[in-house]
PDB file of C-alpha atoms in Angstrom:
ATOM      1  CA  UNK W   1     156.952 247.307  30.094  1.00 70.00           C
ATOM      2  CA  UNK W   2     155.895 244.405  28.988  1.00 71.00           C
ATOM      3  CA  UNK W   3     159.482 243.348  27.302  1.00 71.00           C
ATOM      4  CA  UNK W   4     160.888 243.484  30.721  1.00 68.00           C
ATOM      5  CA  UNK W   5     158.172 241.371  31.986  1.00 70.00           C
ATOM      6  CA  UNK W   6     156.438 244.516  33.898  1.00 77.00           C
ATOM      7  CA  UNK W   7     153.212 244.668  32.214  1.00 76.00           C
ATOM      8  CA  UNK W   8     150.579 242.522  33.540  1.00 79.00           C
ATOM      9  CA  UNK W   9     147.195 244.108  31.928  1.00 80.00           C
ATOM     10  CA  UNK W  10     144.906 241.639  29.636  1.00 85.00           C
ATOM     11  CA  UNK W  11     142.926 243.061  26.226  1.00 87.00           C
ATOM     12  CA  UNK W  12     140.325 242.739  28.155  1.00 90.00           C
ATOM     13  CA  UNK W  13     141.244 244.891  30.939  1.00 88.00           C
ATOM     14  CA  UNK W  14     142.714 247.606  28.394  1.00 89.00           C
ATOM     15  CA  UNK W  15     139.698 247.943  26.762  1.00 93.00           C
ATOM     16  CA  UNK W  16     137.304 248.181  30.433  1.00 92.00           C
ATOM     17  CA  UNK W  17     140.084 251.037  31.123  1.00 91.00           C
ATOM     18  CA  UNK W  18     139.842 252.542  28.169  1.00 94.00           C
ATOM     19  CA  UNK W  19     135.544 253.059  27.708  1.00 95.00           C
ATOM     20  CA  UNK W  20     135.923 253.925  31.725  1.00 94.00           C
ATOM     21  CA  UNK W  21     138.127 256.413  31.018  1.00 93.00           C
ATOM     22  CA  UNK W  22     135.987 257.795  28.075  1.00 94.00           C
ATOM     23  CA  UNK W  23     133.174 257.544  29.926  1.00 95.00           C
ATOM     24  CA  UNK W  24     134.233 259.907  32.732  1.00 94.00           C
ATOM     25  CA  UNK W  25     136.006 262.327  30.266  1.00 93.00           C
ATOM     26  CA  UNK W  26     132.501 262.804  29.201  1.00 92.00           C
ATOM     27  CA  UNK W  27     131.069 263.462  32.778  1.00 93.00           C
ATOM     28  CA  UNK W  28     133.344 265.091  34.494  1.00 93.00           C
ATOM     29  CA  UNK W  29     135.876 266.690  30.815  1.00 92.00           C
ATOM     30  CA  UNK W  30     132.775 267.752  28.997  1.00 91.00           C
ATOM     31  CA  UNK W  31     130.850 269.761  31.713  1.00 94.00           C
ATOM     32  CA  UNK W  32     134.244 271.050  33.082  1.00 94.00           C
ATOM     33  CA  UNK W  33     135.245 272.484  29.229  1.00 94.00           C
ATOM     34  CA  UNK W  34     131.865 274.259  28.864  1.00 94.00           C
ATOM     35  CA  UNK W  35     131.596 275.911  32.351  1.00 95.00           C
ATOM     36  CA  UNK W  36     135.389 277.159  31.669  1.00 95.00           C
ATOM     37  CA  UNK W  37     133.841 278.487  28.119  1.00 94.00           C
ATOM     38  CA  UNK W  38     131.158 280.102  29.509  1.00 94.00           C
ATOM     39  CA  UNK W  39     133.253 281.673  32.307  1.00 95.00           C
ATOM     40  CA  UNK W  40     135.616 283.084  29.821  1.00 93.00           C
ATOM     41  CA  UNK W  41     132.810 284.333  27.313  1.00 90.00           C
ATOM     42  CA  UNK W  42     130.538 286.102  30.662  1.00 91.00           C
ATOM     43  CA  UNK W  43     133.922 287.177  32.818  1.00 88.00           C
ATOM     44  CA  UNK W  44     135.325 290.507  30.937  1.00 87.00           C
ATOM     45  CA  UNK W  45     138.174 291.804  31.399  1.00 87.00           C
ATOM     46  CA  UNK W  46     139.586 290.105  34.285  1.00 91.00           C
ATOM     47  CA  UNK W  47     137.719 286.763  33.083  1.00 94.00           C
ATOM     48  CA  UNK W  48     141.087 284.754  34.443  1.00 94.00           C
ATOM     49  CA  UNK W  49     140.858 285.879  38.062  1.00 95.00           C
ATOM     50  CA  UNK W  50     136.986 283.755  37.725  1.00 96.00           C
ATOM     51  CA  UNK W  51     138.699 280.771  36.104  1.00 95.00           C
ATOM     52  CA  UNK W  52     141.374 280.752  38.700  1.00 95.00           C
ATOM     53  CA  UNK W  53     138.706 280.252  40.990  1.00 96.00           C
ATOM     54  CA  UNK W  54     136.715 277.658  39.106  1.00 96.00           C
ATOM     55  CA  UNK W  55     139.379 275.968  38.276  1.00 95.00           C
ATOM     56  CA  UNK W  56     140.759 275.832  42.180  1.00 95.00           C
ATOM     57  CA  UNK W  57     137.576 274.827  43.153  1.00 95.00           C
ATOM     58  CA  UNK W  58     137.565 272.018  40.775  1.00 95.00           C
ATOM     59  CA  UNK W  59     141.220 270.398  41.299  1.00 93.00           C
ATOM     60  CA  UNK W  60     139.975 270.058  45.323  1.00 91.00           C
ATOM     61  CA  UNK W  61     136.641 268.871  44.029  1.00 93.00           C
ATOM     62  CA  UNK W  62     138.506 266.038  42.079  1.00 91.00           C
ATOM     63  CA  UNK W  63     141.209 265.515  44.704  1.00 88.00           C
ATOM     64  CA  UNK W  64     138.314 264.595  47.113  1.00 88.00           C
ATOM     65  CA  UNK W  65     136.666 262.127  44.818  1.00 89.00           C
ATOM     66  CA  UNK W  66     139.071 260.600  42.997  1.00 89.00           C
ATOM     67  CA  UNK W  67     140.376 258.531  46.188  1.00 86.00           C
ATOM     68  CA  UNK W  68     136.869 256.893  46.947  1.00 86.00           C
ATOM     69  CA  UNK W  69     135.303 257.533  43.860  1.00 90.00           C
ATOM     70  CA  UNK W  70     136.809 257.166  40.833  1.00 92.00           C
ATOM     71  CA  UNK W  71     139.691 255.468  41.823  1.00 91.00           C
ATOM     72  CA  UNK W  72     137.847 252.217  42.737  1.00 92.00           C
ATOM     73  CA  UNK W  73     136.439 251.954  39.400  1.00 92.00           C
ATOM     74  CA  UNK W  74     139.863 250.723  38.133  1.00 91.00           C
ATOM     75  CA  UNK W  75     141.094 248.934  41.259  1.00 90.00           C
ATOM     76  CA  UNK W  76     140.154 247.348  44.643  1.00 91.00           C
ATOM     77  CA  UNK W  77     140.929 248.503  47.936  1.00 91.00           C
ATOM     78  CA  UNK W  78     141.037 246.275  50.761  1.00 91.00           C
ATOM     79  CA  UNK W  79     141.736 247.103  54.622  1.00 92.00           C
ATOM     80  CA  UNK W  80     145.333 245.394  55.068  1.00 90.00           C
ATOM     81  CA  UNK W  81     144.864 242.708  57.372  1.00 89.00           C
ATOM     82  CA  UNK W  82     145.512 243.132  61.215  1.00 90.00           C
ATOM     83  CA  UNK W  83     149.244 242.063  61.787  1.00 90.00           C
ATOM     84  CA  UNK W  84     152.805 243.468  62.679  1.00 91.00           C
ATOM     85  CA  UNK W  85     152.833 245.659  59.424  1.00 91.00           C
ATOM     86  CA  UNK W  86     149.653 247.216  60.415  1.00 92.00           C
ATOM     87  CA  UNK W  87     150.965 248.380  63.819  1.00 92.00           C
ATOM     88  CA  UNK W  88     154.157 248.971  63.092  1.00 93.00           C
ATOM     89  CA  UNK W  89     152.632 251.402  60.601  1.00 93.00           C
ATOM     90  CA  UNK W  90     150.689 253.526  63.272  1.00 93.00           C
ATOM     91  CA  UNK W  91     153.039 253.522  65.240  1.00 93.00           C
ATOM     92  CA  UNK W  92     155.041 255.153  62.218  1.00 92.00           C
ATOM     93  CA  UNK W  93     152.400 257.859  61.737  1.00 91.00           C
ATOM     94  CA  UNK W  94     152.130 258.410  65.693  1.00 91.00           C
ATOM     95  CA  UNK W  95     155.803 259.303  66.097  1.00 91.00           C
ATOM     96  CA  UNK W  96     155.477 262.216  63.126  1.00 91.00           C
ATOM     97  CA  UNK W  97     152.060 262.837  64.169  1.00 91.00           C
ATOM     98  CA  UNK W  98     150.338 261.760  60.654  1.00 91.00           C
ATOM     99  CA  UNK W  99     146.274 261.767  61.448  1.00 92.00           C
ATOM    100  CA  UNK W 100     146.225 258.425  59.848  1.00 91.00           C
ATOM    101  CA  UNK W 101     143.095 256.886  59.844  1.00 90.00           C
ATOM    102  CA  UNK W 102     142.759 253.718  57.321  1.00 90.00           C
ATOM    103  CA  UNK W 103     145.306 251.420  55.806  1.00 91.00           C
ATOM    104  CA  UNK W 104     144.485 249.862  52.029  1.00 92.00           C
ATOM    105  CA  UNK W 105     145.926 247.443  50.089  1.00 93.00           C
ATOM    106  CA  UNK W 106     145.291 247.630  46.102  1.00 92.00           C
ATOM    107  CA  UNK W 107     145.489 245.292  43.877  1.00 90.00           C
ATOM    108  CA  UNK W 108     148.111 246.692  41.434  1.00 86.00           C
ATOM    109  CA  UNK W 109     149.271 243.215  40.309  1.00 88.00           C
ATOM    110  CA  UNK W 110     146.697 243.049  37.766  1.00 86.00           C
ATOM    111  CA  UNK W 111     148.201 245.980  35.964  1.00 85.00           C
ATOM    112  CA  UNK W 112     151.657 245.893  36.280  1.00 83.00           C
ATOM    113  CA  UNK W 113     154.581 243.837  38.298  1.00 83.00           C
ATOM    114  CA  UNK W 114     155.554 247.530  39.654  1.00 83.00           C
ATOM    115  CA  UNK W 115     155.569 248.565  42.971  1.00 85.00           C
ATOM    116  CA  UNK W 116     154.255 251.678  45.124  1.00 87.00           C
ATOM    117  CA  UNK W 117     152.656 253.378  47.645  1.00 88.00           C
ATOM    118  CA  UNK W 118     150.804 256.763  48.634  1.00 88.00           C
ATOM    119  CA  UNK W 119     148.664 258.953  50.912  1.00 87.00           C
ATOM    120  CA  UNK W 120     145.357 260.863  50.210  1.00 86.00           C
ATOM    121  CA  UNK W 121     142.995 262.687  52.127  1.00 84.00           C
ATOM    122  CA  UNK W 122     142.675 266.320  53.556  1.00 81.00           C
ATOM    123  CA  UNK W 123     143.015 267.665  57.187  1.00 77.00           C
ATOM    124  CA  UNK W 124     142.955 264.826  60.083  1.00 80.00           C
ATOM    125  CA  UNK W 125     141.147 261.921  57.584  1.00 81.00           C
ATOM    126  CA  UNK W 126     144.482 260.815  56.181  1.00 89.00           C
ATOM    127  CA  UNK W 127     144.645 257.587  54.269  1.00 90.00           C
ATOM    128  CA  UNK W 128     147.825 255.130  53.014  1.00 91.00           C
ATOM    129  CA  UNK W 129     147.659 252.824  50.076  1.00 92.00           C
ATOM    130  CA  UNK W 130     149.828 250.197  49.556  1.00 92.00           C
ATOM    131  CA  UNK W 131     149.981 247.985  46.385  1.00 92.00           C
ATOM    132  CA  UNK W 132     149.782 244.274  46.668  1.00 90.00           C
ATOM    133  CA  UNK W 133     153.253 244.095  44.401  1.00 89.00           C
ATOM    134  CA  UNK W 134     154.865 246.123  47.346  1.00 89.00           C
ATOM    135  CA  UNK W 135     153.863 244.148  49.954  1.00 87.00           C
ATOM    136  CA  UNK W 136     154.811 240.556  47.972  1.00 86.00           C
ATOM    137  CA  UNK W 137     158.433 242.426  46.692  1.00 88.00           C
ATOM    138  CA  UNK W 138     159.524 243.854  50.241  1.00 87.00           C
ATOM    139  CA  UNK W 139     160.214 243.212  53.831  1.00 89.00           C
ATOM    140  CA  UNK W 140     157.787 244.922  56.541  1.00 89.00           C
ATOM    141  CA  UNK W 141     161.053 246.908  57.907  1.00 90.00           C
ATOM    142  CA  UNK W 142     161.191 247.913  54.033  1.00 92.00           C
ATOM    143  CA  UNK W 143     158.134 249.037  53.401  1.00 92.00           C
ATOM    144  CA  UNK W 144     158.252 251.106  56.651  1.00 92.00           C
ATOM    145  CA  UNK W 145     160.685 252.723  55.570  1.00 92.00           C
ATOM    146  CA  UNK W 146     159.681 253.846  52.235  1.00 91.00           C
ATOM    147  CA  UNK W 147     156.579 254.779  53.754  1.00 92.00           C
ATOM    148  CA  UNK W 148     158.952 256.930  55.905  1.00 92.00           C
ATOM    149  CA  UNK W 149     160.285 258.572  52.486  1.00 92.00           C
ATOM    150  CA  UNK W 150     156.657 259.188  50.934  1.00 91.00           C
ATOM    151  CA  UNK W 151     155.703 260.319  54.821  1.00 92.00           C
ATOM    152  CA  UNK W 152     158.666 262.713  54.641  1.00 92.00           C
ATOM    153  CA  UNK W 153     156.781 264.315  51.329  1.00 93.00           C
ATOM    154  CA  UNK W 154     153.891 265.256  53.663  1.00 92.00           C
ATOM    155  CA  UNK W 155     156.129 266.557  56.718  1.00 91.00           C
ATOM    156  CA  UNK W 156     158.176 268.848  54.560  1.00 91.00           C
ATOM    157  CA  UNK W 157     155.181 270.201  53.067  1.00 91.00           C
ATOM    158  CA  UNK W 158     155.752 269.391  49.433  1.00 93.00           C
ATOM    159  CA  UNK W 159     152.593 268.260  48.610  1.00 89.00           C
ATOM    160  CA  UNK W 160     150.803 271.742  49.918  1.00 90.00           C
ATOM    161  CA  UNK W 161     153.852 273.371  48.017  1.00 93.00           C
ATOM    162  CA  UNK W 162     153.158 271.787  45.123  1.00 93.00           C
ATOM    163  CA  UNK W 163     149.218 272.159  45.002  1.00 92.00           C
ATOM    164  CA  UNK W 164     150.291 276.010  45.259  1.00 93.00           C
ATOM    165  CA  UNK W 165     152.435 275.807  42.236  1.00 94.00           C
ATOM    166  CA  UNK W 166     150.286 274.140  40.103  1.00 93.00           C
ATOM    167  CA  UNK W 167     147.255 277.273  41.052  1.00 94.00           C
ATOM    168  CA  UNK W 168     149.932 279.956  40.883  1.00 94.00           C
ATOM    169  CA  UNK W 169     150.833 277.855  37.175  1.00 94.00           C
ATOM    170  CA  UNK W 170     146.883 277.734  36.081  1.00 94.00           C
ATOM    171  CA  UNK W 171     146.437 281.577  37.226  1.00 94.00           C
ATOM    172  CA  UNK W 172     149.374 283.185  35.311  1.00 94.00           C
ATOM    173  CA  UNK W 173     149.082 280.728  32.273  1.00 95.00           C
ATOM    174  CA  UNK W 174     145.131 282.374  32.041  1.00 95.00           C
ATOM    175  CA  UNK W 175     146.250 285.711  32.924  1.00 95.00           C
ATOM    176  CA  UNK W 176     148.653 285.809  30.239  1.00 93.00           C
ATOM    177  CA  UNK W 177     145.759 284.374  27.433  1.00 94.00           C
ATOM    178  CA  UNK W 178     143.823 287.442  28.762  1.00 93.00           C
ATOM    179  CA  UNK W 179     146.371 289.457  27.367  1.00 91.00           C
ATOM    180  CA  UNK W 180     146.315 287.834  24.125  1.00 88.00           C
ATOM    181  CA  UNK W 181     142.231 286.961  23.782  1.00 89.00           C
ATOM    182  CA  UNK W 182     141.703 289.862  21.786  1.00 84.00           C
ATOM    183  CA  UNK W 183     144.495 290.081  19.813  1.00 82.00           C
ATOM    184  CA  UNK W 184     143.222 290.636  15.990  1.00 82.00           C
ATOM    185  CA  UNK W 185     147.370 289.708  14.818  1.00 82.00           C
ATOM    186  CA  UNK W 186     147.466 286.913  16.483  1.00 81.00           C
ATOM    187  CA  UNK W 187     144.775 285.242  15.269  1.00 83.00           C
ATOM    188  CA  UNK W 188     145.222 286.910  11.364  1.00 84.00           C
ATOM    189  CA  UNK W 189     148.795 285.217  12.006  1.00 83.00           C
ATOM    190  CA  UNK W 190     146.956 281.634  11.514  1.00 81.00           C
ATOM    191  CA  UNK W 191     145.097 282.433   9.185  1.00 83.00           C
ATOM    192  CA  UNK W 192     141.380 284.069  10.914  1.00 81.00           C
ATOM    193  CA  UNK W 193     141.474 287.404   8.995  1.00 74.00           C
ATOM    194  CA  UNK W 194     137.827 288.183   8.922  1.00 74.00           C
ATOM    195  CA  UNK W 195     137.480 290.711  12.791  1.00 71.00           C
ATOM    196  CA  UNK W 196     133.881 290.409  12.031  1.00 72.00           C
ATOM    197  CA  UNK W 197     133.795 287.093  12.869  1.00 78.00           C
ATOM    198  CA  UNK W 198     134.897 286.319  16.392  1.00 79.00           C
ATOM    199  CA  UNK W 199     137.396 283.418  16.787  1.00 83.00           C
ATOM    200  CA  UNK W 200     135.361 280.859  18.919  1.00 88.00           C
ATOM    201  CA  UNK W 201     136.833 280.638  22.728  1.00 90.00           C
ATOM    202  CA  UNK W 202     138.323 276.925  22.272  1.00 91.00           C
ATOM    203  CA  UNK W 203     140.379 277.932  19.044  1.00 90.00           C
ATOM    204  CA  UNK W 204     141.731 280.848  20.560  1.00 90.00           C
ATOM    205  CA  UNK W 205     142.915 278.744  23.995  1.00 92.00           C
ATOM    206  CA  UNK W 206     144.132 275.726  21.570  1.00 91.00           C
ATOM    207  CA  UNK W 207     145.820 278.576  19.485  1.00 90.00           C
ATOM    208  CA  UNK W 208     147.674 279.946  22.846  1.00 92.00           C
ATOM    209  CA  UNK W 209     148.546 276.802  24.624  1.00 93.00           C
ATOM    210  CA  UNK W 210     149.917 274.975  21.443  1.00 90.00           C
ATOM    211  CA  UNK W 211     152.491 278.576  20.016  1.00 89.00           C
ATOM    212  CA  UNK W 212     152.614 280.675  22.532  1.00 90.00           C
ATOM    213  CA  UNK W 213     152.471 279.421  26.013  1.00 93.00           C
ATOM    214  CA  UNK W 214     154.495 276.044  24.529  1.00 93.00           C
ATOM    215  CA  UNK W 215     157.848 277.322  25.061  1.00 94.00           C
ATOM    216  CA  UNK W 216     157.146 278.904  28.810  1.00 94.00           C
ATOM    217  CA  UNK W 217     155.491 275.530  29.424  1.00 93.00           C
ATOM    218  CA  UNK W 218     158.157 273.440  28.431  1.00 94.00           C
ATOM    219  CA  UNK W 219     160.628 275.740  30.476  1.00 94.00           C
ATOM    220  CA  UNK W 220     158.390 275.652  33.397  1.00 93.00           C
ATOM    221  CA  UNK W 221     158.312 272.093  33.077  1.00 93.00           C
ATOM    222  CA  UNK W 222     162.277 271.700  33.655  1.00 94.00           C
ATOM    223  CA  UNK W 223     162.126 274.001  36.371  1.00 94.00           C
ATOM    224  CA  UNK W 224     159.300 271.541  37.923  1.00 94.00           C
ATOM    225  CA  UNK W 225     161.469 268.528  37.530  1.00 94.00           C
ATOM    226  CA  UNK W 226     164.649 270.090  39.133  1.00 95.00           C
ATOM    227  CA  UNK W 227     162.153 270.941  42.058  1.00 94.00           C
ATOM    228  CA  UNK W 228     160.654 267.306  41.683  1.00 94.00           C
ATOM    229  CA  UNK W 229     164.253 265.708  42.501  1.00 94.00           C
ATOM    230  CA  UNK W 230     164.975 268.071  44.808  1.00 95.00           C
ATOM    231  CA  UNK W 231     161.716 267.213  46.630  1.00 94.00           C
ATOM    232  CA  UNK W 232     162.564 263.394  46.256  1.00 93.00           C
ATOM    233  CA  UNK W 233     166.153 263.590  47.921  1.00 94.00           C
ATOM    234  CA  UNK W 234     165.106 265.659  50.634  1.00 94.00           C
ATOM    235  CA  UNK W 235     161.904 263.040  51.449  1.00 93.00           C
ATOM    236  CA  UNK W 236     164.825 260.127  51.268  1.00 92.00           C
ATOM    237  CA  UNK W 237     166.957 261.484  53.849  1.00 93.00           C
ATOM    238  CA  UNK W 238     163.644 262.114  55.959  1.00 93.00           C
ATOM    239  CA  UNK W 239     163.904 258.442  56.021  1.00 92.00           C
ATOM    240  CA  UNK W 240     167.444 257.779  56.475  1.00 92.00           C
ATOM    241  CA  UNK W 241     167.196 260.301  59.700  1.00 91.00           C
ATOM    242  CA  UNK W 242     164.267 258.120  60.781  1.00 89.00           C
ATOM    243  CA  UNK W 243     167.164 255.639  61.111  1.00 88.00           C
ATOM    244  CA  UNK W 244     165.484 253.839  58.118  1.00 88.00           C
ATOM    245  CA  UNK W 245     168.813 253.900  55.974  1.00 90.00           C
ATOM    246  CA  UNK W 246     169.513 250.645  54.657  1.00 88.00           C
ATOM    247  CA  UNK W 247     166.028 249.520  54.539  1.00 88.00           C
ATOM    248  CA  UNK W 248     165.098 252.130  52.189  1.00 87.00           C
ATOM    249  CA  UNK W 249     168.852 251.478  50.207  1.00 86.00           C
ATOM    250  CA  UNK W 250     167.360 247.591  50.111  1.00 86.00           C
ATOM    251  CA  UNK W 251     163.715 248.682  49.101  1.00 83.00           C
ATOM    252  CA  UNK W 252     164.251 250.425  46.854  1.00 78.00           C
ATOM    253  CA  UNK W 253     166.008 248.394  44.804  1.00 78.00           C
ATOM    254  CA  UNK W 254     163.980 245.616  44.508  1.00 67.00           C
TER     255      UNK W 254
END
């Protein structure tokens, strides 16, 4: 990044990032790892079908802060400025019938020389975000129209479609350690051989997720990225049938 002139961030700024980031593993990592603990410890049997839950309930408990909470802590978010753009990109999310309802700019720039932009929110309280690099790299027409590929994400669904994957991913990943959370060989395999002593929860999911679920992961993972690319073509000719062709071609090459 920062050999090819991309990388923008100071010491300074690294460091901020870095004790944030610490700082809300702790409050949000920490509570998180000892609820899932506790659920697996209290839930018998079919302990994953409760972690399925608590963890579903947490990813849309993050997804809902992380926008307007978290989020700003590392960047600022300004309303973009009445103008052309700004109608030009209602008028965008009128004709696909996107319940847009605010407009950001963030200030990216002090990061990195990249470009981007995205959505968030649930229901009708949708939100866009464009960074500041995007908006100094491109033409309006441009950025409409790769807001009419990352708009094309949300009208095909893949963002729903991938929320479900990543739950039906987190259910069968626990339902398989359920199979293996008691399993005496396993665990005399590295090494535990003493059954009167119970292997403590965190060793046991360490134990799984690093040998045994590795391999399914990483084939999983491939699978994902096929889909990914898939997803990404089909969202870019969303905007080349918008009629949005050579703006996106330009765009997205600067």
């Amino acid at each position: 990044e920062k050999k090819h002139g991309f990388n923008k961030q100071t010491p300074q700024l690294f460091f901020t990032d870095k004790v944030k980031g610490l700082l809300l593993t702790c409050v949000f990592g920490g509570p998180f790892v000892a609820l899932l603990l506790k659920i697996i410890k209290m839930g018998g049997e079919s302990f994953y079908i409760y972690v399925w839950a608590f963890t579903f309930v947490f990813s849309v408990f993050m997804m809902t802060i992380v926008p307007v909470v978290i989020m700003p802590l590392f960047n600022k978010y300004e309303p973009l400025p009445e103008g052309s753009l700004k109608e030009q990109i209602y008028e965008l999310a009128g004709r696909l019938e996107f319940p847009l309802t605010k407009l950001f700019v963030m200030d990216g720039s002090k990061r990195s020389s990249h470009s981007n932009a995205f959505m968030f929110g649930f229901f009708k309280n949708k939100r866009i975000v464009l960074f500041d690099t995007l908006m100094e790299q491109v033409h309006d027409d441009e950025i409409l129209a790769i807001l009419g590929h990352e708009l094309g994400h949300w009208k095909m669904g893949h963002t729903v479609t991938n929320f479900v994957i990543s739950q039906l991913y987190t259910g069968a990943s626990f339902y398989c350690f359920s199979l293996c959370f008691n399993s005496h060989e396993l665990y005399r395999a590295f090494g535990f051989n003493d059954e009167s002593r119970p292997v403590p929860t965190i060793i046991a999911l360490l134990l799984f997720f690093q040998t045994i679920w590795a391999p399914i992961d990483k084939a999983l993972s491939y699978i994902m990225t096929v889909f990914s690319r898939k997803c990404e073509f089909e969202a870019d000719k969303f905007s080349v049938d918008l009629g949005m062709s050579q703006k996106l071609q330009s765009g997205l090459c600067k």
